[in-house]
Coordinates of N, CA and C in Angstrom, one line a residue:
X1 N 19.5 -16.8 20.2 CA 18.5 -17.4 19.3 C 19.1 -18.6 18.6
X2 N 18.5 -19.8 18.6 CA 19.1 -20.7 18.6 C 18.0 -21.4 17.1
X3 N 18.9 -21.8 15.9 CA 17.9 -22.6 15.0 C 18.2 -24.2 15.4
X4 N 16.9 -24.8 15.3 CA 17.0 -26.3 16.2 C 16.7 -27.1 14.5
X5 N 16.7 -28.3 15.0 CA 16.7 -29.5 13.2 C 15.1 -29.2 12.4
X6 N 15.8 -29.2 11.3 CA 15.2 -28.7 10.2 C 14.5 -29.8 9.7
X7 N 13.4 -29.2 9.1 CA 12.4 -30.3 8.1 C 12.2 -30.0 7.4
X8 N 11.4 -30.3 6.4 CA 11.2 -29.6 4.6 C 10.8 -28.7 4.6
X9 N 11.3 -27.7 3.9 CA 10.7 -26.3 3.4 C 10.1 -25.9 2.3
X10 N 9.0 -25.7 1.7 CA 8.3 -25.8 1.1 C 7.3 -24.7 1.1
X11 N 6.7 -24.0 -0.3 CA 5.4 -23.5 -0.3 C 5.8 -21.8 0.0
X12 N 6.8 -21.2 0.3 CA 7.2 -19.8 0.5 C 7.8 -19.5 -0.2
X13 N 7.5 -18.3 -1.0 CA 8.9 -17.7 -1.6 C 9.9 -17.0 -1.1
X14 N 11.0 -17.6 -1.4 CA 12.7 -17.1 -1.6 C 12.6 -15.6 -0.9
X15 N 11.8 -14.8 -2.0 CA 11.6 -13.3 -1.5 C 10.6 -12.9 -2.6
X16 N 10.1 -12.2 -1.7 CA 8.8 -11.2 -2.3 C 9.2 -10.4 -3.7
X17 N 8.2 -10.2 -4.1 CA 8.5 -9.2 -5.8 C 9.1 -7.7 -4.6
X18 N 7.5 -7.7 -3.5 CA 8.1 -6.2 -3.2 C 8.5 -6.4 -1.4
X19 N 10.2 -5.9 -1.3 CA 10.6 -5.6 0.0 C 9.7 -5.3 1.3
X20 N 9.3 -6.5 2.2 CA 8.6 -5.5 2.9 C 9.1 -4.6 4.0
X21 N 8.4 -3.8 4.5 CA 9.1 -2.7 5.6 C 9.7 -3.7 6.6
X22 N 9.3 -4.7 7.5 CA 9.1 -5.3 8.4 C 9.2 -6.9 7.9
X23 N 10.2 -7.2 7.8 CA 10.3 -9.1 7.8 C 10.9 -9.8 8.2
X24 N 10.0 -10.7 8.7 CA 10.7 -12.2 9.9 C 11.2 -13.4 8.7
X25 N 12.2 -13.0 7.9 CA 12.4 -13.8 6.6 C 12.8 -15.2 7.0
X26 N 12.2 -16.4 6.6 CA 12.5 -17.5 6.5 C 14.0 -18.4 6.7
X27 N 14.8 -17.1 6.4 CA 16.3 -17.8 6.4 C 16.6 -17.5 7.7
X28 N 15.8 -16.4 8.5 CA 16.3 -16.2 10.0 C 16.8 -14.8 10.5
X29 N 16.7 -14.3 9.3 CA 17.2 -12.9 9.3 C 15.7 -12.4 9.8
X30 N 15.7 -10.8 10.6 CA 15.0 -10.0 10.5 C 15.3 -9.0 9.9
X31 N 14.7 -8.2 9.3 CA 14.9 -7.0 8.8 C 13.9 -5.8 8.8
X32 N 14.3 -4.8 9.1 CA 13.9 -3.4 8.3 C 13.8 -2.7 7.2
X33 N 13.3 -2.6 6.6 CA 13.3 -1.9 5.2 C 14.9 -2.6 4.6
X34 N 15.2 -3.9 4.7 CA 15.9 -4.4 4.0 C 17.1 -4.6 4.6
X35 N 17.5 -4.2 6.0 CA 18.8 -4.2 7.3 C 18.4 -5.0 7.8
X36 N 19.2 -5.7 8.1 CA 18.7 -6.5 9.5 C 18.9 -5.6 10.7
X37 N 17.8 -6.1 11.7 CA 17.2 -6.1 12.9 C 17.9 -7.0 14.0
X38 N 17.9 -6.3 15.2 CA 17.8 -7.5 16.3 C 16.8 -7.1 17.4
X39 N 15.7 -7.6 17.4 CA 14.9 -7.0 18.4 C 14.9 -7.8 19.6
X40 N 14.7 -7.3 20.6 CA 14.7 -8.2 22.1 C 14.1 -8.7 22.0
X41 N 14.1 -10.4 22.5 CA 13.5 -11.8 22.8 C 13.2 -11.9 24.4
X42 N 11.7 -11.7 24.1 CA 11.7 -11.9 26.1 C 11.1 -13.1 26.4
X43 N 12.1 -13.5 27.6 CA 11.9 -14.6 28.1 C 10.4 -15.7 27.6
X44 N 11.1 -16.8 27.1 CA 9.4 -17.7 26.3 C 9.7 -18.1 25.2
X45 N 10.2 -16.9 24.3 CA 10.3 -16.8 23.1 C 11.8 -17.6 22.4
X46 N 11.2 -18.7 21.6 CA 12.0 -19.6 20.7 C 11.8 -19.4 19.3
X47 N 13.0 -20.2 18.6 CA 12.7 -19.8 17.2 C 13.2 -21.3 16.2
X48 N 12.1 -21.7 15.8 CA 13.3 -23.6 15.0 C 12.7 -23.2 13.5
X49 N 13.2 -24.2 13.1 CA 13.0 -24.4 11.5 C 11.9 -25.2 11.1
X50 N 10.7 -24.8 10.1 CA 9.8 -25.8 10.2 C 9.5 -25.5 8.4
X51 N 8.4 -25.9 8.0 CA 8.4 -26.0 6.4 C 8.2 -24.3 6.1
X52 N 8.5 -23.5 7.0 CA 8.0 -22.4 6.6 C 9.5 -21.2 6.9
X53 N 10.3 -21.7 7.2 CA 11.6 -21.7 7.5 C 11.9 -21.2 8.8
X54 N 12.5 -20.3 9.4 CA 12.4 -19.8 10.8 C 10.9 -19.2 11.3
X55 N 10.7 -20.5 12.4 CA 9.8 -20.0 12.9 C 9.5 -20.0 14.2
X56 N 8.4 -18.9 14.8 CA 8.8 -18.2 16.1 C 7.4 -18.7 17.2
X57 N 8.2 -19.3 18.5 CA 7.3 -19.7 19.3 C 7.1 -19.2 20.4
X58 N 6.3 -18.8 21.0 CA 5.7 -17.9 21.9 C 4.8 -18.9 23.0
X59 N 5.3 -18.8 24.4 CA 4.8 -19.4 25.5 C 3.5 -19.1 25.6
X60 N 3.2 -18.3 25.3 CA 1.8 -17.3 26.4 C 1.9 -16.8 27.4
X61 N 3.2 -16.6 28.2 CA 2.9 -16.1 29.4 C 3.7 -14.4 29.2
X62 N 5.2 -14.4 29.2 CA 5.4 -12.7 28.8 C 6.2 -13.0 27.7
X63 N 6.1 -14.1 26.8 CA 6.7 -14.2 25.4 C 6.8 -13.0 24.6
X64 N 7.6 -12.7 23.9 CA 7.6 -11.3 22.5 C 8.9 -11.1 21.9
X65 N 8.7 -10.9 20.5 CA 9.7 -10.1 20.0 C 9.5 -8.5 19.8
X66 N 10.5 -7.8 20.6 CA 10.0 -6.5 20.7 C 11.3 -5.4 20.1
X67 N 10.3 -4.3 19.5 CA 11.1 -3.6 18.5 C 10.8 -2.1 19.3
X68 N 12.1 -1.4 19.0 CA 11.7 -0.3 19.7 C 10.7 0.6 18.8
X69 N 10.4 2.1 18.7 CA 9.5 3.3 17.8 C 10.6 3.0 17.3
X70 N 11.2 2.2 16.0 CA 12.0 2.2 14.9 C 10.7 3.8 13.8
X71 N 11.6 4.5 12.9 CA 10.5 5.5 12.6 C 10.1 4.8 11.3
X72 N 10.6 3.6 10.6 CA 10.0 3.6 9.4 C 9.2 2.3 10.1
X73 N 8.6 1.8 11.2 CA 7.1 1.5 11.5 C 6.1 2.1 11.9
X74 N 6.7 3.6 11.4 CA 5.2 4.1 12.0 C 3.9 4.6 10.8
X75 N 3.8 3.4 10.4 CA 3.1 4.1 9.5 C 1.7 4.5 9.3
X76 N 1.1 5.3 8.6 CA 0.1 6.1 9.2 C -0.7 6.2 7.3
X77 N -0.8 5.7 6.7 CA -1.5 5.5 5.6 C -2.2 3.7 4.8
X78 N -1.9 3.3 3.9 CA -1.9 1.9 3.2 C -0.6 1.2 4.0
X79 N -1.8 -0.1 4.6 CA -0.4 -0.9 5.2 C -0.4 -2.7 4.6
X80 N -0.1 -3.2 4.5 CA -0.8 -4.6 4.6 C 0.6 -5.3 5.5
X81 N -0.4 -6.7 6.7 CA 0.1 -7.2 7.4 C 0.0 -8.7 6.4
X82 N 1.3 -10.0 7.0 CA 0.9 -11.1 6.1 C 1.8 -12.3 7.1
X83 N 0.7 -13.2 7.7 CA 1.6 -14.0 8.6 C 1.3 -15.5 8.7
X84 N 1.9 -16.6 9.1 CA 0.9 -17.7 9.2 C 1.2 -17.8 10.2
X85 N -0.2 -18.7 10.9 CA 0.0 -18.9 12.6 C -0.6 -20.0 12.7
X86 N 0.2 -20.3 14.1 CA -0.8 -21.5 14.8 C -0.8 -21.3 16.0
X87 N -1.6 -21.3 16.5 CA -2.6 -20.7 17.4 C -3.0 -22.1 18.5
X88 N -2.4 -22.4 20.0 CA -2.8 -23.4 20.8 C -3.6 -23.2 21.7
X89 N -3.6 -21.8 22.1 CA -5.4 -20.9 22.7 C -5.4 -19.7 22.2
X90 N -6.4 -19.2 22.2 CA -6.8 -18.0 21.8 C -5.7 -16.9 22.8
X91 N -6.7 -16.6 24.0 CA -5.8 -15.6 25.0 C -5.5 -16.2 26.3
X92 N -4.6 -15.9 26.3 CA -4.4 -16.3 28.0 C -4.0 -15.7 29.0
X93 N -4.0 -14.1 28.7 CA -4.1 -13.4 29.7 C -4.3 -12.0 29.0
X94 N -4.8 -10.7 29.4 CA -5.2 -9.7 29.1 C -6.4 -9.4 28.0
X95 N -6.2 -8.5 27.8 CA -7.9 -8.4 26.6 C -7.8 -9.3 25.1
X96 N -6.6 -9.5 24.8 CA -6.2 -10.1 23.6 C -5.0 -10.7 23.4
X97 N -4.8 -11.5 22.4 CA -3.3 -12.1 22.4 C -2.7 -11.4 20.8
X98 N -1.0 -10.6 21.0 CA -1.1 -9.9 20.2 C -0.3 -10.9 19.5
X99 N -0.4 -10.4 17.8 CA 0.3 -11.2 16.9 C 1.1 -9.3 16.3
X100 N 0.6 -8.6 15.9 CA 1.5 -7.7 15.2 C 0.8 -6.3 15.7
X101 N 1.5 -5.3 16.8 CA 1.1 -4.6 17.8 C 2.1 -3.2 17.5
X102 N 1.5 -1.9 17.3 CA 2.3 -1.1 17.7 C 1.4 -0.1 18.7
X103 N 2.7 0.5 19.8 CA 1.7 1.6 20.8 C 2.8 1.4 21.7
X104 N 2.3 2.0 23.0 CA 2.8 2.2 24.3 C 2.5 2.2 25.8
X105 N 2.5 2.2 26.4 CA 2.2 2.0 28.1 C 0.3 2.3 28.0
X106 N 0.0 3.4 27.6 CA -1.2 4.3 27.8 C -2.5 3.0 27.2
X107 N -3.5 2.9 28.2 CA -4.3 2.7 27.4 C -4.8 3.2 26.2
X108 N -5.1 1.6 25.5 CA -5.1 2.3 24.1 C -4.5 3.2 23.3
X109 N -4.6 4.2 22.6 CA -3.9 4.9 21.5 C -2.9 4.1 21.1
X110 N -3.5 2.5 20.3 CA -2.7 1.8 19.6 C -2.5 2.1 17.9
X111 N -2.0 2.1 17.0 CA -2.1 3.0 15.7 C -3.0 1.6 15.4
X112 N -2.1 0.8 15.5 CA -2.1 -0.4 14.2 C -2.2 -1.7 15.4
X113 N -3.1 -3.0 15.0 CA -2.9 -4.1 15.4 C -3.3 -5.0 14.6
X114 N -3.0 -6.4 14.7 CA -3.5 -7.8 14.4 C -3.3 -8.4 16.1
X115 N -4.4 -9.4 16.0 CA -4.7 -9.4 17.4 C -5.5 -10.9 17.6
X116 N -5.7 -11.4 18.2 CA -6.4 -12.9 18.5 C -7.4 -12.2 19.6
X117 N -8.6 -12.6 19.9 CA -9.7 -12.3 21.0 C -10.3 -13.5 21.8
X118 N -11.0 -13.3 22.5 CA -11.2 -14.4 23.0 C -12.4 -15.4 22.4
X119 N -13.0 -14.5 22.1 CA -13.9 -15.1 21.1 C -14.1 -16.1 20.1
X120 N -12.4 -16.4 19.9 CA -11.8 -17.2 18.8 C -12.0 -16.2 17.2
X121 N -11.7 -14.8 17.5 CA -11.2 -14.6 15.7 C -10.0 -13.6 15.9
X122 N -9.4 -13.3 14.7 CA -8.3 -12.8 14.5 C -9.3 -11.6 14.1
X123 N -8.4 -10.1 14.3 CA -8.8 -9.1 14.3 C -7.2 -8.2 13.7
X124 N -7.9 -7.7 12.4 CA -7.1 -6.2 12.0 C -7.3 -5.0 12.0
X125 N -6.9 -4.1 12.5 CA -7.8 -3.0 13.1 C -6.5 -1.4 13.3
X126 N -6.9 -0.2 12.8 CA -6.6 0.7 12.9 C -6.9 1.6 13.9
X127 N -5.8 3.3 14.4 CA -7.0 3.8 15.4 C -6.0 5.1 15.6
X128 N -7.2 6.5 15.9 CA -6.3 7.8 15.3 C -6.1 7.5 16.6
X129 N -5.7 9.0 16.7 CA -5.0 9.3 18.2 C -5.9 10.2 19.0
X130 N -7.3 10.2 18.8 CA -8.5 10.4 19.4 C -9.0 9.1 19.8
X131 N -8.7 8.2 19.4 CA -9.3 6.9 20.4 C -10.5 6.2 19.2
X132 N -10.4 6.6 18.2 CA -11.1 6.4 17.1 C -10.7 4.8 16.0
X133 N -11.6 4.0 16.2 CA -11.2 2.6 15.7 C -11.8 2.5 14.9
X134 N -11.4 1.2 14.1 CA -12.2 0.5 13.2 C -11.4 -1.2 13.0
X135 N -11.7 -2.1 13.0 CA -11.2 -3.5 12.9 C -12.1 -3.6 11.9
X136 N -11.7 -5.1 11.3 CA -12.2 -6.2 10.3 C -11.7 -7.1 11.0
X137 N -12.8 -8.5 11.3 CA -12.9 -9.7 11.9 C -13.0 -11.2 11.2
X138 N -12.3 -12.5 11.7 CA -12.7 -13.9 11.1 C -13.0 -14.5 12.5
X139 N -13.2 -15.6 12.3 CA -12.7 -16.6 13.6 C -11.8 -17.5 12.7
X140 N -10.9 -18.0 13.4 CA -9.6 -18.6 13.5 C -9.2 -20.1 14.3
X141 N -8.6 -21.3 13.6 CA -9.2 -22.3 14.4 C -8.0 -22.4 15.3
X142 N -7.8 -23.2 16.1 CA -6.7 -23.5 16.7 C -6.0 -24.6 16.2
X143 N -4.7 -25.2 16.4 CA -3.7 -26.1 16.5 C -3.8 -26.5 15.0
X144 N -3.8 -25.9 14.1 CA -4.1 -25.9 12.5 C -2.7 -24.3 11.7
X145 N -2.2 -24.8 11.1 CA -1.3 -23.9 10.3 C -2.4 -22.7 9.6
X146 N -2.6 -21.2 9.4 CA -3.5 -20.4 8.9 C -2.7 -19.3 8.2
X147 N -3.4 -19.2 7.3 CA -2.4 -17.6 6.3 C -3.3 -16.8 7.0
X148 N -3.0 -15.9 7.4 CA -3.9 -14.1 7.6 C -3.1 -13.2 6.9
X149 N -4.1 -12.5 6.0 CA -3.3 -11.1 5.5 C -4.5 -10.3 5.7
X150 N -4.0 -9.2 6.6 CA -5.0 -7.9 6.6 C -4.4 -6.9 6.1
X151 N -5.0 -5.8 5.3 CA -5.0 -4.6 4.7 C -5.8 -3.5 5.3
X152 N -5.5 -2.4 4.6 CA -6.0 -0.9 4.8 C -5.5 -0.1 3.7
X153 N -6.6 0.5 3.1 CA -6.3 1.5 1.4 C -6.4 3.0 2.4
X154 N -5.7 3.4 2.7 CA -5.9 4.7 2.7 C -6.7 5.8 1.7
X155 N -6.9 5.5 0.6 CA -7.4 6.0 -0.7 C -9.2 5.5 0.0
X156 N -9.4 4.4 -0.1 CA -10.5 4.3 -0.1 C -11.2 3.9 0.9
X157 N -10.3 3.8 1.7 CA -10.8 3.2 3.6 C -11.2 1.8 4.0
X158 N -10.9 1.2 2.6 CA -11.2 -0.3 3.1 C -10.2 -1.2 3.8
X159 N -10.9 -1.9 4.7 CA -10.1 -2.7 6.1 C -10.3 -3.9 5.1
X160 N -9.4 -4.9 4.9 CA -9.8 -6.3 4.3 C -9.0 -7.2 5.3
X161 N -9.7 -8.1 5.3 CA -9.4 -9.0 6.0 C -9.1 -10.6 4.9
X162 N -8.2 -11.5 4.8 CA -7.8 -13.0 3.8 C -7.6 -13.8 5.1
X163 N -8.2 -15.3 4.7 CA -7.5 -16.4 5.1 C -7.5 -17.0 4.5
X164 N -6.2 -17.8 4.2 CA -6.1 -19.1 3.6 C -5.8 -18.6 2.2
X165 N -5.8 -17.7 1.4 CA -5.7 -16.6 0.4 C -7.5 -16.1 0.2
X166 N -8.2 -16.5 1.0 CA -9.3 -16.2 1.0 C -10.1 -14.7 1.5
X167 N -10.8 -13.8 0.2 CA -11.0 -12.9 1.4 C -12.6 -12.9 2.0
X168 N -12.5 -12.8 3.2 CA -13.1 -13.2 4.4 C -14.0 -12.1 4.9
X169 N -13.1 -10.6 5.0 CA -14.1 -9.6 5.2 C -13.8 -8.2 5.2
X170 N -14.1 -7.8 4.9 CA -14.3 -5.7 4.2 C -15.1 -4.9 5.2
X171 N -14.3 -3.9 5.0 CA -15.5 -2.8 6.3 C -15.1 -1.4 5.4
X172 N -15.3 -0.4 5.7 CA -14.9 1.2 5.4 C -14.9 2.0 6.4
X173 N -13.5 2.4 6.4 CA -13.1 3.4 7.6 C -13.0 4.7 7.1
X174 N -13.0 6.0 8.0 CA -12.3 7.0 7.6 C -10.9 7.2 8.4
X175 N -11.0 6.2 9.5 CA -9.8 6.2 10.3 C -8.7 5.9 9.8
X176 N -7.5 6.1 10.6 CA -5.7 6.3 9.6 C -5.2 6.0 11.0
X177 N -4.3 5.2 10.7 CA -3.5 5.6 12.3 C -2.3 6.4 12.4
X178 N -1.6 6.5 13.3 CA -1.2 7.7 13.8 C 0.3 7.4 13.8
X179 N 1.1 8.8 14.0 CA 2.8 8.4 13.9 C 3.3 8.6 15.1
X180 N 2.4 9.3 16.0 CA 2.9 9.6 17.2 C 3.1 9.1 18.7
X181 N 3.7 8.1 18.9 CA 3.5 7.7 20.4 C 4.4 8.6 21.3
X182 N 4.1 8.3 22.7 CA 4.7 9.1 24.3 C 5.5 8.6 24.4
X183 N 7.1 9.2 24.0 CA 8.4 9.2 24.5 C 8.4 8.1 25.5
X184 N 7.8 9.0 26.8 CA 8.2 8.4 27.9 C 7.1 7.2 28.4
X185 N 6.3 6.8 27.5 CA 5.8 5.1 27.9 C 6.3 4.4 26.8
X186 N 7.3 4.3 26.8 CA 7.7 2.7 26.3 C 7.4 2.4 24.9
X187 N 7.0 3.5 23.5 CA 6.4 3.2 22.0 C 7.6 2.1 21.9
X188 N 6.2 1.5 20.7 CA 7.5 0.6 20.0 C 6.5 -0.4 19.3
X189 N 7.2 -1.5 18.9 CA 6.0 -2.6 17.9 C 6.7 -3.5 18.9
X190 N 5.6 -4.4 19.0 CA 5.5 -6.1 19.6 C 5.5 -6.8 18.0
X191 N 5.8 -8.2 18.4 CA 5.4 -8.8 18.0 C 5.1 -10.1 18.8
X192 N 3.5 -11.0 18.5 CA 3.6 -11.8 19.6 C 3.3 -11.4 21.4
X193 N 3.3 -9.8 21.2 CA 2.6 -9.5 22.7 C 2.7 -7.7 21.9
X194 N 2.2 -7.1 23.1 CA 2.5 -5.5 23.2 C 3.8 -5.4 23.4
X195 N 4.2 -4.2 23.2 CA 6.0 -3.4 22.7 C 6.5 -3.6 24.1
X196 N 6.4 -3.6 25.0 CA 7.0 -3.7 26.6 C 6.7 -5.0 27.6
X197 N 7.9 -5.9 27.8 CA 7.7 -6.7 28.5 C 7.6 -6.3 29.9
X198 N 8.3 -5.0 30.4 CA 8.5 -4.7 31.7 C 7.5 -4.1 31.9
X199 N 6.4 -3.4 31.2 CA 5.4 -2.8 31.5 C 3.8 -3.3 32.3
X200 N 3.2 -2.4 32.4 CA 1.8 -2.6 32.8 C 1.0 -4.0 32.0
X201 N 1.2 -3.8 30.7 CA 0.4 -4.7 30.1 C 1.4 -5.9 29.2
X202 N 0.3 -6.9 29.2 CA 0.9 -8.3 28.6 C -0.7 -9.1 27.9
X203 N -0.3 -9.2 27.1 CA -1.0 -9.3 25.9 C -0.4 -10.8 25.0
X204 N -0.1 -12.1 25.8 CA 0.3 -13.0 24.8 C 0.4 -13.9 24.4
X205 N 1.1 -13.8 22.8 CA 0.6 -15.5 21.6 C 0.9 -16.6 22.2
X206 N -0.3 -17.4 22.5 CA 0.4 -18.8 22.8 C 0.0 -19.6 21.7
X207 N 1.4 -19.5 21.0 CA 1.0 -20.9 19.5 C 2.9 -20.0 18.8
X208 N 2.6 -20.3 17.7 CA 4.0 -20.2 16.6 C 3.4 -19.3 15.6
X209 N 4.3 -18.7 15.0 CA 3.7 -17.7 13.5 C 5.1 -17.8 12.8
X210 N 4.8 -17.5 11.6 CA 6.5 -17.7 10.2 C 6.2 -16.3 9.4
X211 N 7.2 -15.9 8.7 CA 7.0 -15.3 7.5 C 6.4 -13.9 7.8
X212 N 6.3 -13.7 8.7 CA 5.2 -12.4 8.7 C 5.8 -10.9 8.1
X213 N 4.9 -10.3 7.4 CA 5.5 -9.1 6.6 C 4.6 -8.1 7.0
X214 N 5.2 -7.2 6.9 CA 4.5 -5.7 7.1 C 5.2 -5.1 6.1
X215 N 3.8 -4.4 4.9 CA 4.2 -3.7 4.0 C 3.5 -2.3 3.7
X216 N 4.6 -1.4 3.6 CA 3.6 0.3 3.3 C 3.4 0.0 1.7
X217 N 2.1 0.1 1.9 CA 1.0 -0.3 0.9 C 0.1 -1.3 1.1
X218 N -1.1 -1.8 0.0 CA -2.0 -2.4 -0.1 C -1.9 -3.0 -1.3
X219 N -1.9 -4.7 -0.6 CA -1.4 -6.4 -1.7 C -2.1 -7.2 -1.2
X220 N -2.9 -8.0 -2.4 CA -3.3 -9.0 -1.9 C -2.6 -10.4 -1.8
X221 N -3.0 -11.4 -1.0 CA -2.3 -12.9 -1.0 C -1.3 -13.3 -2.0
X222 N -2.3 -13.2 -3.7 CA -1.3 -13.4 -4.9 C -0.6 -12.1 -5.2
X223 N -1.0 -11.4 -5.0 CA 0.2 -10.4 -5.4 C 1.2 -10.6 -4.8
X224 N 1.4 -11.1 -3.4 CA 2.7 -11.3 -2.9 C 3.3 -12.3 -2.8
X225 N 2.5 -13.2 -3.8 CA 2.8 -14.4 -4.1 C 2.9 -15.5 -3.0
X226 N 2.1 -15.5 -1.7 CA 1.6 -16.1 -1.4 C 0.8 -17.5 -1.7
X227 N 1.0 -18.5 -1.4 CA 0.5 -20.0 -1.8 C 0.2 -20.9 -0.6
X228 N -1.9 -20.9 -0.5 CA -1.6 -21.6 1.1 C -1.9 -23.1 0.2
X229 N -1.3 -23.7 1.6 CA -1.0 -25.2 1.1 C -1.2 -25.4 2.8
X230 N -2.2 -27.0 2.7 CA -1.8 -27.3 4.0 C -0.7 -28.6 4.9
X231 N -0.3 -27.6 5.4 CA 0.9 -27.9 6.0 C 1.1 -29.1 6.5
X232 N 2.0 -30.4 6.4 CA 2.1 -31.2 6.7 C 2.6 -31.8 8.3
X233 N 3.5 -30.7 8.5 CA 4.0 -31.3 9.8 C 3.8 -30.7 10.7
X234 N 3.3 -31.1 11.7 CA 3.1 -30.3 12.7 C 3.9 -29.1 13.5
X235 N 3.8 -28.6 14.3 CA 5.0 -27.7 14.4 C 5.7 -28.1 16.0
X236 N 6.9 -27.9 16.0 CA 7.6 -28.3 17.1 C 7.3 -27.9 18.4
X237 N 7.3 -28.8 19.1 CA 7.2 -28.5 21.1 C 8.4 -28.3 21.7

């Protein structure tokens, strides 16, 4: 993993008030609940410095950062996701292009995703282990810098959907996702595709994302002190 020349940094904070479980932190570090991480980079996948600090580029073809069933991602109550993207097509191969993915070989029985469609919107979406879903939807433009934060209250079952610190759209589930994936297909979180590059399915981002957090619990944009601003430079080729 290589950081390539740097340009202004600007508009993020240092660090969040609260730790997230899951963070692609700006200085380059990954971490888990506050360790660093090293998850496998499959072939595609680059990473340079842009105003958003380390940021991660994904070919479209079997690009991903991929994490094994680590156990403190499985989480199965209040979650909130928080990433910015840029996006150069929607999908370019499979049902969707994944931005933040947990599950395993099996169709479907995904707990948790954020996701791009073809349709052109971003999708946050939950799902038990009965095959039982519920998403909240935007459309999403391309080749434009975008904040997405999606949420889920376990308490109250609301799916929220933000862009831009904007919120965009609400649903009510009774659905929760689930802790349990099959050993033997491959669980784990993607980022940027599904958890298995060697596997059956391929699911991937073609564009760049920064900053992205996964947190157990439910925060909005300002609470986490998020600030969208639009971004000046474009992002590197």
């Amino acid at each position: 993993m290589g950081i390539l020349a740097a340009i202004a940094f600007f508009g993020v904070a240092a660090r969040p008030a609260v730790e997230p479980v899951l963070w692609l932190r700006p200085d380059g570090e990954i971490t888990i609940q506050g360790r660093r991480y090293s998850p496998k980079f499959s072939p595609g996948t680059r990473v340079y410095r842009s105003q958003f600090g380390a940021t991660y580029d994904f070919d479209g073809r079997r690009s991903g950062l991929l994490f094994g069933d680590v156990p403190a991602l499985r989480l199965t109550q209040s979650m909130t996701v928080s990433v910015w993207l840029y996006l150069r097509s929607y999908v370019n191969d499979g049902p969707g292009a994944q931005i933040l993915f947990r599950g395993d070989d099996r169709n479907g029985h995904d707990p948790y995703t954020l996701v791009i469609h073809s349709n052109g919107t971003v999708n946050f979406g939950v799902q038990t282990d009965e095959d039982k879903g519920m998403s909240v939807s935007a459309e999403i433009p391309l080749n434009s810098w975008t904040h997405v934060l999606g949420s889920i209250d376990a308490k109250t079952g609301q799916l929220k959907l933000y862009m831009n610190n904007e919120l965009i759209g609400t649903t009510l589930t009774s659905f929760r996702p689930f802790a349990q994936l099959v050993g033997n297909d491959a669980p784990g979180v993607g980022i940027g595709n599904v958890q298995n590059d060697q596997g059956p399915h391929n699911q991937p981002m073609n564009g760049q994302l920064a900053d992205l957090r996964l947190y157990d619990g439910v925060f909005t944009p300002d609470e986490l002190g998020i600030r969208w601003f639009a971004p000046r430079n474009p992002p590197l080729q």
